[in-house]
Amino acid sequence: MKKRNMAVPVLLAVMLLTACARADAAVTTGEIVVPELSSKDMLVNSLEYLLEEEPEEETGEEQTETEAARDEETQVDQDLETADGNHAPAAVICYGRDMDSDLMREEITSGEVTPDVLLNALAKHNIVPLLDLKALSMEEREEDGRKLLYLDLSGSFREYLLTMSKEAECIIISSIVNTFVSNYDADAMYITVEGETLVTSNAAYTKAISGDMPREIMAELTAAEKETDVDAAEPAEE
């Protein structure tokens, strides 16, 4: 009985060891074969996925088209705003720095182009006094087939010119005249001060002034001075 009892546990142990060995073999086979094949398949699928997605990441043309569409929409909005009057019209400011150079031109925006708006813009370039200067009136007239402006300024303008050299005065007059005739599409203009002829230490501006450069106005003043000197030198008739 003891031998039989001992044989049964031994038989059971052998059977368990055999079963475990078979189980290990199955697990080992599964770990080696199945995962390796799955990893390879996953790797191939990943590469194929990346290759398929690569053209979508490098869509430079589509990005350019999108940006162009946005720019076009922005431009359309700006045009509509301008048409609706939300943006102010542009005015041209002419100003000089020296006698030998032509006047510089600058565009400004304003809700309305008026003489005071132009004068304020010129004041930023020291063409006219910054304070106390006003346009008392301005008229547009058609005379002899020409469009003329009559600009009447406050007294501070004459006082300002009296502190300037002849060269500076020519630059100031040229800048004002060119600014106004450009914005009002005129041929020439008269400048008066408080309803009277503009008279400085260098000239009396009795005639209409056209859009000349500072050096050309200087030449006119010099010629006028010579005529005045000749007239003063001539003996008076008895």
Tab-separated table of C-alpha atoms in Angstrom:
chain	number	residue	atom	x	y	z
A	1	MET	CA	0.000	0.000	0.000
A	2	LYS	CA	2.821	2.354	0.832
A	3	LYS	CA	4.448	1.755	-2.569
A	4	ARG	CA	1.163	2.451	-4.340
A	5	ASN	CA	0.656	5.565	-2.300
A	6	MET	CA	4.136	6.804	-3.179
A	7	ALA	CA	3.708	6.009	-6.899
A	8	VAL	CA	0.623	8.172	-7.197
A	9	PRO	CA	2.309	11.409	-6.034
A	10	VAL	CA	5.281	10.691	-8.254
A	11	LEU	CA	3.002	10.134	-11.232
A	12	LEU	CA	1.139	13.318	-10.493
A	13	ALA	CA	4.407	15.235	-10.227
A	14	VAL	CA	5.585	13.924	-13.575
A	15	MET	CA	2.296	14.850	-15.164
A	16	LEU	CA	2.455	18.366	-13.723
A	17	LEU	CA	6.045	18.858	-14.904
A	18	THR	CA	5.095	17.707	-18.407
A	19	ALA	CA	2.149	20.033	-18.506
A	20	CYS	CA	4.277	22.963	-17.317
A	21	ALA	CA	6.904	22.173	-19.923
A	22	ARG	CA	4.283	22.159	-22.636
A	23	ALA	CA	2.838	25.392	-21.317
A	24	ASP	CA	6.286	27.001	-21.253
A	25	ALA	CA	6.896	25.900	-24.806
A	26	ALA	CA	3.619	27.425	-25.909
A	27	VAL	CA	4.295	30.686	-24.101
A	28	THR	CA	7.848	30.853	-25.429
A	29	THR	CA	6.621	30.242	-28.925
A	30	GLY	CA	4.022	32.947	-28.488
A	31	GLU	CA	6.535	35.449	-27.082
A	32	ILE	CA	9.068	34.888	-29.841
A	33	VAL	CA	6.904	34.486	-32.916
A	34	VAL	CA	3.757	36.422	-32.375
A	35	PRO	CA	5.155	39.676	-30.845
A	36	GLU	CA	8.002	39.885	-33.403
A	37	LEU	CA	5.588	39.606	-36.292
A	38	SER	CA	3.264	42.148	-34.726
A	39	SER	CA	6.126	44.613	-34.129
A	40	LYS	CA	7.244	44.300	-37.723
A	41	ASP	CA	3.741	44.844	-38.961
A	42	MET	CA	3.394	47.898	-36.701
A	43	LEU	CA	6.724	49.303	-37.918
A	44	VAL	CA	5.764	48.896	-41.561
A	45	ASN	CA	2.367	50.432	-40.952
A	46	SER	CA	3.966	53.381	-39.125
A	47	LEU	CA	6.371	54.061	-42.006
A	48	GLU	CA	3.572	53.822	-44.522
A	49	TYR	CA	1.537	56.244	-42.405
A	50	LEU	CA	4.359	58.750	-42.219
A	51	LEU	CA	4.990	58.502	-45.940
A	52	GLU	CA	1.317	59.094	-46.606
A	53	GLU	CA	1.197	62.121	-44.279
A	54	GLU	CA	4.438	63.712	-45.542
A	55	PRO	CA	2.918	65.505	-48.571
A	56	GLU	CA	0.209	67.024	-46.347
A	57	GLU	CA	2.861	68.537	-44.045
A	58	GLU	CA	4.704	70.163	-46.962
A	59	THR	CA	1.763	71.956	-48.539
A	60	GLY	CA	3.570	75.242	-49.132
A	61	GLU	CA	1.374	76.130	-52.103
A	62	GLU	CA	-1.792	75.687	-50.085
A	63	GLN	CA	-0.360	77.882	-47.313
A	64	THR	CA	0.582	80.559	-49.848
A	65	GLU	CA	-2.905	80.459	-51.347
A	66	THR	CA	-4.415	80.835	-47.882
A	67	GLU	CA	-2.245	83.850	-47.090
A	68	ALA	CA	-3.047	85.410	-50.457
A	69	ALA	CA	-6.761	84.938	-49.794
A	70	ARG	CA	-6.432	86.627	-46.412
A	71	ASP	CA	-4.510	89.552	-47.955
A	72	GLU	CA	-7.178	89.909	-50.621
A	73	GLU	CA	-9.915	89.967	-47.992
A	74	THR	CA	-7.998	92.623	-46.031
A	75	GLN	CA	-7.590	94.768	-49.136
A	76	VAL	CA	-11.276	94.448	-49.946
A	77	ASP	CA	-12.159	95.522	-46.418
A	78	GLN	CA	-9.850	98.534	-46.713
A	79	ASP	CA	-11.367	99.519	-50.041
A	80	LEU	CA	-14.855	99.247	-48.590
A	81	GLU	CA	-13.888	101.371	-45.598
A	82	THR	CA	-12.405	103.990	-47.915
A	83	ALA	CA	-15.534	103.967	-50.056
A	84	ASP	CA	-17.690	104.405	-46.977
A	85	GLY	CA	-15.618	107.390	-45.886
A	86	ASN	CA	-14.207	105.758	-42.769
A	87	HIS	CA	-10.687	106.610	-43.895
A	88	ALA	CA	-9.702	110.239	-44.285
A	89	PRO	CA	-8.666	111.598	-47.674
A	90	ALA	CA	-5.005	112.227	-48.353
A	91	ALA	CA	-3.463	115.679	-48.628
A	92	VAL	CA	-0.028	116.608	-49.932
A	93	ILE	CA	2.395	118.706	-47.916
A	94	CYS	CA	5.346	120.375	-49.660
A	95	TYR	CA	8.260	121.680	-47.619
A	96	GLY	CA	11.890	122.582	-48.187
A	97	ARG	CA	15.112	122.446	-46.208
A	98	ASP	CA	17.564	124.423	-48.320
A	99	MET	CA	17.787	126.650	-51.380
A	100	ASP	CA	19.449	124.172	-53.710
A	101	SER	CA	17.040	121.231	-53.373
A	102	ASP	CA	13.516	120.751	-54.622
A	103	LEU	CA	10.696	120.600	-52.133
A	104	MET	CA	9.922	117.346	-50.418
A	105	ARG	CA	6.400	115.938	-50.569
A	106	GLU	CA	4.550	114.135	-47.815
A	107	GLU	CA	1.049	112.664	-47.765
A	108	ILE	CA	-1.114	113.157	-44.692
A	109	THR	CA	-4.648	112.017	-43.900
A	110	SER	CA	-7.380	114.188	-42.503
A	111	GLY	CA	-11.105	114.056	-42.038
A	112	GLU	CA	-11.349	117.112	-44.286
A	113	VAL	CA	-8.725	119.032	-46.242
A	114	THR	CA	-8.927	122.649	-45.064
A	115	PRO	CA	-6.445	125.565	-45.032
A	116	ASP	CA	-5.914	125.155	-41.274
A	117	VAL	CA	-5.240	121.434	-41.683
A	118	LEU	CA	-2.566	122.193	-44.259
A	119	LEU	CA	-1.046	124.956	-42.131
A	120	ASN	CA	-0.913	122.692	-39.070
A	121	ALA	CA	0.872	120.048	-41.102
A	122	LEU	CA	3.357	122.628	-42.394
A	123	ALA	CA	3.963	123.839	-38.837
A	124	LYS	CA	5.384	120.423	-37.972
A	125	HIS	CA	8.159	121.139	-40.473
A	126	ASN	CA	8.720	124.700	-39.156
A	127	ILE	CA	7.356	126.245	-42.341
A	128	VAL	CA	4.825	128.352	-40.415
A	129	PRO	CA	4.574	129.225	-36.707
A	130	LEU	CA	3.168	126.466	-34.570
A	131	LEU	CA	0.981	128.717	-32.425
A	132	ASP	CA	-1.510	131.512	-33.119
A	133	LEU	CA	-1.543	131.049	-36.909
A	134	LYS	CA	-4.948	130.778	-38.564
A	135	ALA	CA	-6.360	130.989	-42.036
A	136	LEU	CA	-8.774	133.901	-41.768
A	137	SER	CA	-10.243	133.146	-45.178
A	138	MET	CA	-9.561	131.502	-48.510
A	139	GLU	CA	-11.284	132.021	-51.842
A	140	GLU	CA	-10.985	130.266	-55.178
A	141	ARG	CA	-11.391	132.413	-58.287
A	142	GLU	CA	-11.184	131.934	-62.031
A	143	GLU	CA	-9.273	134.796	-63.639
A	144	ASP	CA	-8.036	134.922	-67.242
A	145	GLY	CA	-8.383	131.177	-67.595
A	146	ARG	CA	-6.424	130.476	-64.406
A	147	LYS	CA	-7.576	129.185	-61.067
A	148	LEU	CA	-6.262	131.471	-58.304
A	149	LEU	CA	-6.368	131.127	-54.544
A	150	TYR	CA	-6.665	134.078	-52.170
A	151	LEU	CA	-5.339	133.045	-48.759
A	152	ASP	CA	-5.569	135.515	-45.888
A	153	LEU	CA	-3.553	134.655	-42.775
A	154	SER	CA	-3.408	136.024	-39.256
A	155	GLY	CA	-0.760	138.559	-38.245
A	156	SER	CA	1.528	136.002	-36.615
A	157	PHE	CA	2.607	134.861	-40.063
A	158	ARG	CA	4.093	138.251	-40.956
A	159	GLU	CA	5.820	138.440	-37.579
A	160	TYR	CA	7.246	134.990	-38.195
A	161	LEU	CA	8.682	135.997	-41.576
A	162	LEU	CA	10.283	139.126	-40.103
A	163	THR	CA	12.536	136.863	-38.001
A	164	MET	CA	13.734	134.923	-41.059
A	165	SER	CA	16.582	135.410	-43.513
A	166	LYS	CA	15.829	135.972	-47.176
A	167	GLU	CA	16.698	132.339	-47.960
A	168	ALA	CA	14.368	131.037	-45.239
A	169	GLU	CA	11.590	133.330	-46.443
A	170	CYS	CA	11.872	131.951	-49.972
A	171	ILE	CA	11.642	128.396	-48.652
A	172	ILE	CA	8.569	129.266	-46.544
A	173	ILE	CA	6.708	131.039	-49.361
A	174	SER	CA	7.520	128.274	-51.834
A	175	SER	CA	6.367	125.565	-49.402
A	176	ILE	CA	3.040	127.252	-48.659
A	177	VAL	CA	2.250	128.041	-52.287
A	178	ASN	CA	3.115	124.562	-53.567
A	179	THR	CA	1.135	122.917	-50.768
A	180	PHE	CA	-2.028	124.903	-51.470
A	181	VAL	CA	-1.937	124.842	-55.278
A	182	SER	CA	-1.321	121.079	-55.167
A	183	ASN	CA	-4.277	120.339	-52.894
A	184	TYR	CA	-6.700	122.737	-54.557
A	185	ASP	CA	-5.506	122.122	-58.113
A	186	ALA	CA	-4.809	125.824	-58.634
A	187	ASP	CA	-2.341	127.696	-60.844
A	188	ALA	CA	-1.170	130.345	-58.392
A	189	MET	CA	-2.169	132.126	-55.196
A	190	TYR	CA	-2.143	135.439	-53.367
A	191	ILE	CA	-1.042	135.541	-49.736
A	192	THR	CA	-2.298	138.401	-47.589
A	193	VAL	CA	-2.157	139.101	-43.865
A	194	GLU	CA	-5.268	140.381	-42.110
A	195	GLY	CA	-6.644	141.612	-45.421
A	196	GLU	CA	-3.522	143.522	-46.444
A	197	THR	CA	-0.632	142.853	-48.828
A	198	LEU	CA	2.075	140.689	-47.276
A	199	VAL	CA	5.109	142.915	-46.778
A	200	THR	CA	8.362	141.684	-45.245
A	201	SER	CA	11.852	143.093	-44.945
A	202	ASN	CA	12.693	141.398	-48.242
A	203	ALA	CA	9.662	141.877	-50.477
A	204	ALA	CA	6.104	143.048	-50.953
A	205	TYR	CA	4.030	140.179	-52.347
A	206	THR	CA	1.623	142.103	-54.557
A	207	LYS	CA	1.378	139.529	-57.353
A	208	ALA	CA	0.078	135.981	-57.530
A	209	ILE	CA	2.777	133.458	-56.680
A	210	SER	CA	3.035	130.266	-58.693
A	211	GLY	CA	4.471	126.930	-57.593
A	212	ASP	CA	8.113	127.898	-57.954
A	213	MET	CA	11.025	126.375	-56.104
A	214	PRO	CA	12.792	128.439	-53.383
A	215	ARG	CA	15.722	129.289	-55.678
A	216	GLU	CA	13.323	130.609	-58.326
A	217	ILE	CA	11.541	132.818	-55.799
A	218	MET	CA	14.957	134.059	-54.671
A	219	ALA	CA	15.783	134.984	-58.273
A	220	GLU	CA	12.509	136.908	-58.580
A	221	LEU	CA	13.164	138.804	-55.355
A	222	THR	CA	16.685	139.649	-56.475
A	223	ALA	CA	15.414	140.914	-59.839
A	224	ALA	CA	12.760	143.021	-58.091
A	225	GLU	CA	15.389	144.542	-55.824
A	226	LYS	CA	17.526	145.519	-58.805
A	227	GLU	CA	14.579	147.218	-60.489
A	228	THR	CA	13.868	149.109	-57.276
A	229	ASP	CA	17.497	150.224	-57.035
A	230	VAL	CA	17.474	151.417	-60.651
A	231	ASP	CA	14.271	153.353	-60.103
A	232	ALA	CA	15.712	154.979	-56.995
A	233	ALA	CA	18.917	155.927	-58.827
A	234	GLU	CA	17.117	157.662	-61.707
A	235	PRO	CA	16.912	161.466	-61.267
A	236	ALA	CA	13.501	162.887	-60.719
A	237	GLU	CA	11.995	164.845	-63.607
A	238	GLU	CA	11.791	168.613	-63.173
